[in-house]
mmCIF file of C-alpha atoms and ligand atoms in Angstrom:
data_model
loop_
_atom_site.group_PDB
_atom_site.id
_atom_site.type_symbol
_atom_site.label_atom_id
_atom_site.label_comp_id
_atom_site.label_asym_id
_atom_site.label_seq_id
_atom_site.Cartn_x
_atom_site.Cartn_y
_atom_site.Cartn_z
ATOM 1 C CA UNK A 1 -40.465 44.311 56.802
ATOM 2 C CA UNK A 2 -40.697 40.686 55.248
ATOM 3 C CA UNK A 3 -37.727 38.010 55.700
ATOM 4 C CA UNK A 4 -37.811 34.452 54.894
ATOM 5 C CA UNK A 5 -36.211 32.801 58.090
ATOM 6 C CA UNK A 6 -37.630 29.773 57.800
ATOM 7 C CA UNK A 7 -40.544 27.477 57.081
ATOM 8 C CA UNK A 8 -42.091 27.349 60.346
ATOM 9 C CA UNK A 9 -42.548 30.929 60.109
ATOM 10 C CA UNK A 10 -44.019 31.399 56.936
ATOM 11 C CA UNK A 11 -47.818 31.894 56.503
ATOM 12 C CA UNK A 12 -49.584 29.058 54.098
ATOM 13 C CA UNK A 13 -51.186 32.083 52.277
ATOM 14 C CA UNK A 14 -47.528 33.272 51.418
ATOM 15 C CA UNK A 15 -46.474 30.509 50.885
ATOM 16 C CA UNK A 16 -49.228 29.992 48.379
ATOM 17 C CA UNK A 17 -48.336 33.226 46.942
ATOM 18 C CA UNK A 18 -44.762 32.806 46.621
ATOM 19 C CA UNK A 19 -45.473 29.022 44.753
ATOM 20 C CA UNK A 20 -48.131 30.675 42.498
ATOM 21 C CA UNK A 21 -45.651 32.896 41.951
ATOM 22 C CA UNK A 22 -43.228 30.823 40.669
ATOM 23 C CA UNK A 23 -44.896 29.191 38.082
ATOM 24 C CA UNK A 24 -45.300 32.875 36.372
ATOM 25 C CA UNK A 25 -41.407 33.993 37.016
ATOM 26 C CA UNK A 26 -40.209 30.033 35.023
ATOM 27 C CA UNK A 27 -42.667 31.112 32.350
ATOM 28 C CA UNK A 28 -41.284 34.522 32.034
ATOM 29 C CA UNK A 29 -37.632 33.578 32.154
ATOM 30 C CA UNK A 30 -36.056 35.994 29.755
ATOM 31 C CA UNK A 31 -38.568 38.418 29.551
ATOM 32 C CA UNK A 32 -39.757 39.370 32.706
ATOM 33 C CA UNK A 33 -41.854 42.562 32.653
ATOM 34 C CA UNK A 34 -41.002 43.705 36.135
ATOM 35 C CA UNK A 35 -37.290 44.313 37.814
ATOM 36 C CA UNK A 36 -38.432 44.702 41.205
ATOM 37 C CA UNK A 37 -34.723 44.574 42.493
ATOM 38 C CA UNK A 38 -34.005 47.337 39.959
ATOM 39 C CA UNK A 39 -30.953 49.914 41.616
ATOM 40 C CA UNK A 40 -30.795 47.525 44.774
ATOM 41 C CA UNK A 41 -27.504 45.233 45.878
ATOM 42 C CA UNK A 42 -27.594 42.551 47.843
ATOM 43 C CA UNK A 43 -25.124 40.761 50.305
ATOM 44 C CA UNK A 44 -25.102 37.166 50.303
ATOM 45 C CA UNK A 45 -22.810 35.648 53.582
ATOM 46 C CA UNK A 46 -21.829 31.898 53.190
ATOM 47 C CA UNK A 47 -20.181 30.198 56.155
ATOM 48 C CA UNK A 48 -20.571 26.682 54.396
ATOM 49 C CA UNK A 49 -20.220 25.708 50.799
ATOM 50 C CA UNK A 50 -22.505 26.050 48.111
ATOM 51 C CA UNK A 51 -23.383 25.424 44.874
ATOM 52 C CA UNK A 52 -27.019 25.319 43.647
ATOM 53 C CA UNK A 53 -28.083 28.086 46.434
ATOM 54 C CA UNK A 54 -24.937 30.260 45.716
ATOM 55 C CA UNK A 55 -25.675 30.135 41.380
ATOM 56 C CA UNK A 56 -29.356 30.423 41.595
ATOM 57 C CA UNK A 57 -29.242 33.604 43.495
ATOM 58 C CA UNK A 58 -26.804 35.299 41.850
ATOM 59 C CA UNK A 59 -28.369 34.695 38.997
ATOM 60 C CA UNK A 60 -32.312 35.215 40.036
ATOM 61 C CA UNK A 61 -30.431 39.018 41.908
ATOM 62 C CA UNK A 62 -29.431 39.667 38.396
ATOM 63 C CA UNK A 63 -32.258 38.591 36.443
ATOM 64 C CA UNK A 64 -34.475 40.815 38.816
ATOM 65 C CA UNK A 65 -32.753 43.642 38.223
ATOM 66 C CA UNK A 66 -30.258 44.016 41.169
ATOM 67 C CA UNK A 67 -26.542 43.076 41.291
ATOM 68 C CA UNK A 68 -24.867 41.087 44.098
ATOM 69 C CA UNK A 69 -21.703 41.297 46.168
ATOM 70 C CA UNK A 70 -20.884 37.587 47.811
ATOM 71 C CA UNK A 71 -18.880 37.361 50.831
ATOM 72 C CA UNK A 72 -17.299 34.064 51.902
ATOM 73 C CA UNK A 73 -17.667 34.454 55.854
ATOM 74 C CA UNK A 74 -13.847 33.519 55.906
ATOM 75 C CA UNK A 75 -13.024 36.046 54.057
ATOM 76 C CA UNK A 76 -14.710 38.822 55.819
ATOM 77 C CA UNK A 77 -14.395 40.195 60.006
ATOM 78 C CA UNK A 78 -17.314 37.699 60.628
ATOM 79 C CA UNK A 79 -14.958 34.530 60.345
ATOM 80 C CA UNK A 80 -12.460 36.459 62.570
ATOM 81 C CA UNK A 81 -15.325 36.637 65.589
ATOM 82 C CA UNK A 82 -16.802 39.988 64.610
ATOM 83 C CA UNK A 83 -20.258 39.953 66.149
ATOM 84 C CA UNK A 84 -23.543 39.047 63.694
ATOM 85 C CA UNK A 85 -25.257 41.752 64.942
ATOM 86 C CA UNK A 86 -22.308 44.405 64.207
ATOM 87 C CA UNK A 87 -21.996 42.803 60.892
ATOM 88 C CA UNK A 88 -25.167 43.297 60.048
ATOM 89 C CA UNK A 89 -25.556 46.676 61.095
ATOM 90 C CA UNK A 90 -23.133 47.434 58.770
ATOM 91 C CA UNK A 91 -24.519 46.079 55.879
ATOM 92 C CA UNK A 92 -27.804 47.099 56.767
ATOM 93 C CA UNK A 93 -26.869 50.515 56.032
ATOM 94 C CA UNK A 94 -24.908 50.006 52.643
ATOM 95 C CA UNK A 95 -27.042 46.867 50.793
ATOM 96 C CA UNK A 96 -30.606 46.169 50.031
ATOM 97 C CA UNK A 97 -30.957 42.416 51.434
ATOM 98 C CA UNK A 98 -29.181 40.082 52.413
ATOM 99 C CA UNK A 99 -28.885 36.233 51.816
ATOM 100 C CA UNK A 100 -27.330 34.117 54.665
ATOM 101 C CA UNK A 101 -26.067 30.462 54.729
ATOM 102 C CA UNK A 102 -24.670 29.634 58.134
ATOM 103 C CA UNK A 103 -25.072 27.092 61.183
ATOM 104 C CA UNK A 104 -27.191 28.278 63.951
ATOM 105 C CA UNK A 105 -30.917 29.601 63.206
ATOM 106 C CA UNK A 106 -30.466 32.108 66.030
ATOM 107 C CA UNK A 107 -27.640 34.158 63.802
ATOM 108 C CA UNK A 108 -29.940 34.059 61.073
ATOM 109 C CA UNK A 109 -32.761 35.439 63.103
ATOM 110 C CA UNK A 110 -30.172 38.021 65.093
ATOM 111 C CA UNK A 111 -28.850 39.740 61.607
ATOM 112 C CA UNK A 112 -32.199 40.064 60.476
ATOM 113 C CA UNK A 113 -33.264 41.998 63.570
ATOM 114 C CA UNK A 114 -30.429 44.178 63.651
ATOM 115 C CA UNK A 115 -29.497 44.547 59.584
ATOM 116 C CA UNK A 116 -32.891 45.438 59.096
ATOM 117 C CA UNK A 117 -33.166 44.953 55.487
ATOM 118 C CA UNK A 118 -35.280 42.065 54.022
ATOM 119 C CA UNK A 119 -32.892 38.895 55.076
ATOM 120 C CA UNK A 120 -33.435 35.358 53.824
ATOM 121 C CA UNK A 121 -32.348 31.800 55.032
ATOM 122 C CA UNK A 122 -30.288 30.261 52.644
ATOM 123 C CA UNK A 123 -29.611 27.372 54.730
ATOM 124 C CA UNK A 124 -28.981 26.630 58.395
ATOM 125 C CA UNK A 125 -28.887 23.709 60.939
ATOM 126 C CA UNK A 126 -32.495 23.888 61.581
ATOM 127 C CA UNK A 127 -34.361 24.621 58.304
ATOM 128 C CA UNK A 128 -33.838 25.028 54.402
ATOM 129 C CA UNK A 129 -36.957 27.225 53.495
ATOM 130 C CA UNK A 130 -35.672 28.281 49.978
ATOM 131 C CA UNK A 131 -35.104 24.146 49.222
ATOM 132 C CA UNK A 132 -38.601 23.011 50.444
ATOM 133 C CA UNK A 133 -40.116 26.055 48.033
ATOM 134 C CA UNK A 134 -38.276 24.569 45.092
ATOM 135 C CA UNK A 135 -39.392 20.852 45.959
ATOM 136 C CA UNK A 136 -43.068 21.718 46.587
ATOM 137 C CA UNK A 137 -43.069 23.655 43.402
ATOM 138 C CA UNK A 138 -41.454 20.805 41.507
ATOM 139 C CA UNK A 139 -43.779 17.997 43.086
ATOM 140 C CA UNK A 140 -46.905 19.939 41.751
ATOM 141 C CA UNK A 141 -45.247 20.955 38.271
ATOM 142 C CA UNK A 142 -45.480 17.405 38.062
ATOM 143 C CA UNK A 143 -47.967 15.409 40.049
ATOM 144 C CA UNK A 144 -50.742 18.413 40.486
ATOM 145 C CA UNK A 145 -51.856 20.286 43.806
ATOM 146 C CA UNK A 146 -49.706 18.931 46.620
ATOM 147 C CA UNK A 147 -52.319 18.487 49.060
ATOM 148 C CA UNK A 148 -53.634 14.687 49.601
ATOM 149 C CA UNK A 149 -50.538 13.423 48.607
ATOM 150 C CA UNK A 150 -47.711 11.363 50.475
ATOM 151 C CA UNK A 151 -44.225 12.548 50.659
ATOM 152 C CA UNK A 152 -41.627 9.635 52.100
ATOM 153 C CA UNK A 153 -38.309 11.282 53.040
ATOM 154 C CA UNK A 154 -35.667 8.207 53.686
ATOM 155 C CA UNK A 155 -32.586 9.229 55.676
ATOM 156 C CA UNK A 156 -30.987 11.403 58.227
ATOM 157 C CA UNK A 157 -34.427 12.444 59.131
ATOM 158 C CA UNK A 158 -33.162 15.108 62.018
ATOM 159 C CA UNK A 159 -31.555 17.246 58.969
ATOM 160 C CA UNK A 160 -32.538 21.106 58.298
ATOM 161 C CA UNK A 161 -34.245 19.567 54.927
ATOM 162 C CA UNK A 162 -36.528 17.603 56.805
ATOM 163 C CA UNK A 163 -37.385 20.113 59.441
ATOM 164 C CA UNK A 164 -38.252 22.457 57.238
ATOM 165 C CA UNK A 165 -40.683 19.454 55.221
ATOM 166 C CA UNK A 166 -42.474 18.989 58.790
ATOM 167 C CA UNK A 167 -43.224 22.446 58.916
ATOM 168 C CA UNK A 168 -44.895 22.452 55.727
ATOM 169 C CA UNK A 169 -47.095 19.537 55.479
ATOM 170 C CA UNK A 170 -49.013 21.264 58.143
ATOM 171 C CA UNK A 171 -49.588 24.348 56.081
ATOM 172 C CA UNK A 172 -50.344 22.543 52.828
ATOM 173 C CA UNK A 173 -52.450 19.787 53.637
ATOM 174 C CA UNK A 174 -49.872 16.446 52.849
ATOM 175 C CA UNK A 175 -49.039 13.565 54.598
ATOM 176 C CA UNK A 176 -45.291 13.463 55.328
ATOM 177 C CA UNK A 177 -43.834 10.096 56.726
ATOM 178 C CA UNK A 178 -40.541 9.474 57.948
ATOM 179 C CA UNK A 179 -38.440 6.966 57.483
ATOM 180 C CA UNK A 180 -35.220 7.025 59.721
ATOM 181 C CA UNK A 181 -33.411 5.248 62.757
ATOM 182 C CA UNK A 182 -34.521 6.495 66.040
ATOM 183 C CA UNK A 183 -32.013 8.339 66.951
ATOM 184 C CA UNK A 184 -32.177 10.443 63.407
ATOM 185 C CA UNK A 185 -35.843 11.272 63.334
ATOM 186 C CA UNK A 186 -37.280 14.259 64.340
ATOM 187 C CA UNK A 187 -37.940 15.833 68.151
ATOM 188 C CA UNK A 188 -40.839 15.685 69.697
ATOM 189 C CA UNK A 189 -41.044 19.446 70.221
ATOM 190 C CA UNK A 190 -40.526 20.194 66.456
ATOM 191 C CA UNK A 191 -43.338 17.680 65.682
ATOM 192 C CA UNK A 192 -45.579 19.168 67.907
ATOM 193 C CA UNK A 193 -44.703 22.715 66.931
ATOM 194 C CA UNK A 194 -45.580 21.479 63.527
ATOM 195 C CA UNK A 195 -48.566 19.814 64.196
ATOM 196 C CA UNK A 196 -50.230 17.911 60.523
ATOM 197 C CA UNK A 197 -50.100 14.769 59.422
ATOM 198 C CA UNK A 198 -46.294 13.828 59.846
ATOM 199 C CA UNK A 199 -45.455 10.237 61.306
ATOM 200 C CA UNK A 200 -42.018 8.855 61.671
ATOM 201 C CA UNK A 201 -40.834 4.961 61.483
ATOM 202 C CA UNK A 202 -37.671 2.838 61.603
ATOM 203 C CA UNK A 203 -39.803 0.450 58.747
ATOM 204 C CA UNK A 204 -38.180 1.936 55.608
ATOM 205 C CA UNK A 205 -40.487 -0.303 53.386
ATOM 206 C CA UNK A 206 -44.053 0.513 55.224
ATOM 207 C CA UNK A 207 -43.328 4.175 55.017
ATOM 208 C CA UNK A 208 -42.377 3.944 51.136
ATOM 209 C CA UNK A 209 -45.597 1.935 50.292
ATOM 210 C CA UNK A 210 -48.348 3.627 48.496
ATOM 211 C CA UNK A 211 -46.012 6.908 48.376
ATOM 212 C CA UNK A 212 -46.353 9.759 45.940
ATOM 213 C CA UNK A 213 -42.622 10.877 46.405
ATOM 214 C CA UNK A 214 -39.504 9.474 47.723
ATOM 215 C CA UNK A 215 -37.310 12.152 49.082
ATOM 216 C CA UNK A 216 -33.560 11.834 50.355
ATOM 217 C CA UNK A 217 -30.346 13.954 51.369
ATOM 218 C CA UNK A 218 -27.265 13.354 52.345
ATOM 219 C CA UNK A 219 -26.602 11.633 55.719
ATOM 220 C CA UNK A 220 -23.461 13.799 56.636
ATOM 221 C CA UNK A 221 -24.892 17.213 56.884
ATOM 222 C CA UNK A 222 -22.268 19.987 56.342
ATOM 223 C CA UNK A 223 -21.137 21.173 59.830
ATOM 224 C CA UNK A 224 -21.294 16.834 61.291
ATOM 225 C CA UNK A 225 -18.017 15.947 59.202
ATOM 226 C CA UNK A 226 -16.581 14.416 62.965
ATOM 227 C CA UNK A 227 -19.535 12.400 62.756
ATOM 228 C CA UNK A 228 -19.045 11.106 59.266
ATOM 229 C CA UNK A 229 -17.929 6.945 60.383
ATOM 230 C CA UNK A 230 -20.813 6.791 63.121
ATOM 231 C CA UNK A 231 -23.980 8.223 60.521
ATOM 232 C CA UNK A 232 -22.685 6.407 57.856
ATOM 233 C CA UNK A 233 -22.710 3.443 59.886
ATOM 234 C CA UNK A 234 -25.991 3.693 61.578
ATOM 235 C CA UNK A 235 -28.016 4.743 58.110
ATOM 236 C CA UNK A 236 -26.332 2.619 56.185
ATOM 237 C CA UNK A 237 -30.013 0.034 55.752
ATOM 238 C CA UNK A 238 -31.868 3.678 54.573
ATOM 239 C CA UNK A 239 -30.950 3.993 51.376
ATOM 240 C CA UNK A 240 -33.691 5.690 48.571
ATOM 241 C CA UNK A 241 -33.277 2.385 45.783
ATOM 242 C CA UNK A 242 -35.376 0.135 43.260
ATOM 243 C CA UNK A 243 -36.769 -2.350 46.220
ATOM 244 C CA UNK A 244 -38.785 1.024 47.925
ATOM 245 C CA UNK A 245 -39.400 2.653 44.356
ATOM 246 C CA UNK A 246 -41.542 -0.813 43.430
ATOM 247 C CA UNK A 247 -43.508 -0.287 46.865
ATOM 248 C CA UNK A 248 -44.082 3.427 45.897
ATOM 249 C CA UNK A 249 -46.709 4.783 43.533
ATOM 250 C CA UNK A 250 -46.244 3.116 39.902
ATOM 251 C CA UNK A 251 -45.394 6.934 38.786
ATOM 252 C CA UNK A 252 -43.937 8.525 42.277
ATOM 253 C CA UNK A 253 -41.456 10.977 42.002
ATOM 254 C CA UNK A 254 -38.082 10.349 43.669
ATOM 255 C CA UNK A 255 -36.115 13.796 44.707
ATOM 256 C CA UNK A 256 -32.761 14.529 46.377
ATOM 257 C CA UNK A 257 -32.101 18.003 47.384
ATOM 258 C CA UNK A 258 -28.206 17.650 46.554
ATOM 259 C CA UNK A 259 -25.286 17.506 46.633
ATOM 260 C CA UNK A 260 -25.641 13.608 45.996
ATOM 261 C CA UNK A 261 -23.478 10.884 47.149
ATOM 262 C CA UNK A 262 -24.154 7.509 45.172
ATOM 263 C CA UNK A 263 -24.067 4.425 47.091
ATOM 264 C CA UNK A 264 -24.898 6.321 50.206
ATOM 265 C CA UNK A 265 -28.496 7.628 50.767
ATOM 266 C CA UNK A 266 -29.573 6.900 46.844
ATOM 267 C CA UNK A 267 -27.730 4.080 44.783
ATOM 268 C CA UNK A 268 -26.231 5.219 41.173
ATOM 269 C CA UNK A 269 -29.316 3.340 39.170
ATOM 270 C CA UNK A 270 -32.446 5.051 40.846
ATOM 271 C CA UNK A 271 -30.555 8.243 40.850
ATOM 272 C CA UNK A 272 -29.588 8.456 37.258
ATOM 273 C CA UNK A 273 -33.234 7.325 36.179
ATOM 274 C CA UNK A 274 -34.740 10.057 37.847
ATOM 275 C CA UNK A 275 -32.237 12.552 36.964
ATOM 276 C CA UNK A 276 -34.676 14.606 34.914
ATOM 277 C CA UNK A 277 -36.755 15.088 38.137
ATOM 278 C CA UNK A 278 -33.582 15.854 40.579
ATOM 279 C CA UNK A 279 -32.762 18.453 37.987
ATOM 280 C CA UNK A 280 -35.521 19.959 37.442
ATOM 281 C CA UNK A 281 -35.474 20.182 41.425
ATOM 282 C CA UNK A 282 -32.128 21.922 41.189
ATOM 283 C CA UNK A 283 -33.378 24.217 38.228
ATOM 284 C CA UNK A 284 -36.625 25.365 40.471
ATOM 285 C CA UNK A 285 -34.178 26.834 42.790
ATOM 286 C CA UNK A 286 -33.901 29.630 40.888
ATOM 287 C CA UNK A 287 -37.628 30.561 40.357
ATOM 288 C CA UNK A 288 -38.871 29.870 43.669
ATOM 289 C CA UNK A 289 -36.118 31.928 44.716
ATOM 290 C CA UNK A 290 -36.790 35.240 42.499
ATOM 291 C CA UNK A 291 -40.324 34.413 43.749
ATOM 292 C CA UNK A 292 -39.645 35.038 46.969
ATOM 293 C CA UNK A 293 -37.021 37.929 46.295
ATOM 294 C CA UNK A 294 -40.040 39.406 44.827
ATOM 295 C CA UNK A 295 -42.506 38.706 47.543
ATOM 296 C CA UNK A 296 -39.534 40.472 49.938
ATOM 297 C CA UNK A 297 -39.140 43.695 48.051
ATOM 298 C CA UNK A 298 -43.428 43.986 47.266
HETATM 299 N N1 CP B 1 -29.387 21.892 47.747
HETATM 300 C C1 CP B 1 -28.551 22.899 48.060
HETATM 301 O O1 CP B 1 -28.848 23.804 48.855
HETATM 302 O O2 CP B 1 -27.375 22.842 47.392
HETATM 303 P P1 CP B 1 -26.082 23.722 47.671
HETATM 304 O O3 CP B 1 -25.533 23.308 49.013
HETATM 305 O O4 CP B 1 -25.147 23.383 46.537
HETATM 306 O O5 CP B 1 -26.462 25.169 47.671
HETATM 307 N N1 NVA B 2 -28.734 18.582 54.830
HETATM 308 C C1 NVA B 2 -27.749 19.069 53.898
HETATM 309 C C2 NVA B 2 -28.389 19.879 52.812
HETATM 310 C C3 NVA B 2 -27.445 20.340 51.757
HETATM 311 C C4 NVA B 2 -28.108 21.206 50.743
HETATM 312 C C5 NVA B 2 -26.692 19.872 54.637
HETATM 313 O O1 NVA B 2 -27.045 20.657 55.530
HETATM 314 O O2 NVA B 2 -25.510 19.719 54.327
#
């Protein structure tokens, strides 16, 4: 049985596959010949908010042929302390799949052991596989084959986002530099579980020179609210603006993964001039997504 848990775990041949993929499924938007989610249902559990992963698979479900049945963890046992892996026995005998957005990786990993239906990580503390998809696919829609080229991610650069970019510029062949204060860049251990060509730096404007893409997210992750004063205050020199852009590639891309806060980790001018790349970000969501509903269900 297939699940996408996270990046780390993903093959680069399926993840090949699933980016190949989901070129075809944007192309075929409308009329797609195939329903492979025809007579299936799927769960989707959401212990944080959501709006871009929430819409794009309700909608990709649909579009495939399935329908969808969402379930705010508040709202079901699971928020009152029933176990993961009693929930998802349950729905493991009554739905299809099952997309989960939550906090720890290991109850992501536990429900799809003990649903037993295809399960898929719509977001945790450690990784954002379904996000990095949609950006890789986006990157080479418009700058070519993604290999060779630099990716600069400015930030909180210990966030799931950038996790789950370490794990791929191993399996794709890119160089992925880091731009963050010490104490937000990445562990050792995940590094080295990563292996590739991934280096991190404190020197915002070294790691943006020459760069294909600039990259950013927000620097309050959902679930560090209590931190909010401290990681505003201590990333408050790495923001994504004009004085990196002119370092960067005369044509470099500049992505945020949203939700976007202005004045924070991107100022209002560089985000608004590459809003037709940020949204076509958002909109590739939803094809890398049936892409890999359809890799799931073979
Ligand atoms: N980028 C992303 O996952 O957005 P949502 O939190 O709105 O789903
Ligand atoms: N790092 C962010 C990503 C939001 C899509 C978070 O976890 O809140």
């Amino acid at each position: 049985m297939r699940h996408l848990l996270s990046i780390e775990s993903l093959s680069p041949a399926d993840m090949k596959q699933i980016l190949s993929d989901t070129a075809v499924l944007k192309r075929e938007r409308g009329h797609h010949p195939r329903q492979p989610l025809a007579g299936q249902i799927w769960a989707m559990i959401f212990s944080k908010a959501s709006t871009r992963t929430r819409v794009s698979f309700e909608v990709g479900i649909r579009e495939l042929g399935g329908q969808v049945i969402f379930l705010p963890a508040s709202e079901i046992q699971l928020g009152r302390g029933e176990p993961i892996k009693d929930t998802a026995r349950v729905l493991g005998r009554m739905v299809h799949g099952a997309v989960f957005r939550t906090f720890a990786q290991a109850d992501v990993e536990e429900f799809a052991r003990y649903a037993n239906i295809p399960t898929i990580n719509a977001l945790t503390d450690e990784e954002h596989p379904c996000q990095i998809l949609a950006d890789v696919f986006t990157v080479q829609e418009r700058l070519g084959p993604i290999p060779g080229k630099t990716v600069t991610f400015i930030g909180d650069g210990a966030c799931n986002v950038v996790n789950s970019w370490v794990f791929a510029a191993a399996k794709l062949g890119f160089e992925l530099r880091i731009a963050a204060p010490k104490k937000f860049q990445p562990s050792s251990d995940l590094l080295k579980r990563a292996g590739g060509r991934v280096s991190c730096t404190e020197d915002l404007l070294e790691a943006s020179r020459g760069a294909d893409v600039l990259y950013t997210d927000v620097w309050v992750s959902m679930g560090k609210e209590a931190e909010s004063a401290s990681r505003l205050e201590q990333l408050k020199g790495y923001q994504l603006n004009s004085t990196l852009l002119k370092l960067a590639k005369p044509h470099a891309l500049v992505m945020h993964c949203l939700p976007a806060y202005r004045g924070k980790e991107i100022d209002e001018e560089t985000f608004e001039a590459h809003a037709a790349t940020i949204f076509d970000q958002a909109e590739n969501r939803l094809h890398a997504q049936k892409a890999v509903l359809q890799w799931l269900v073979g």
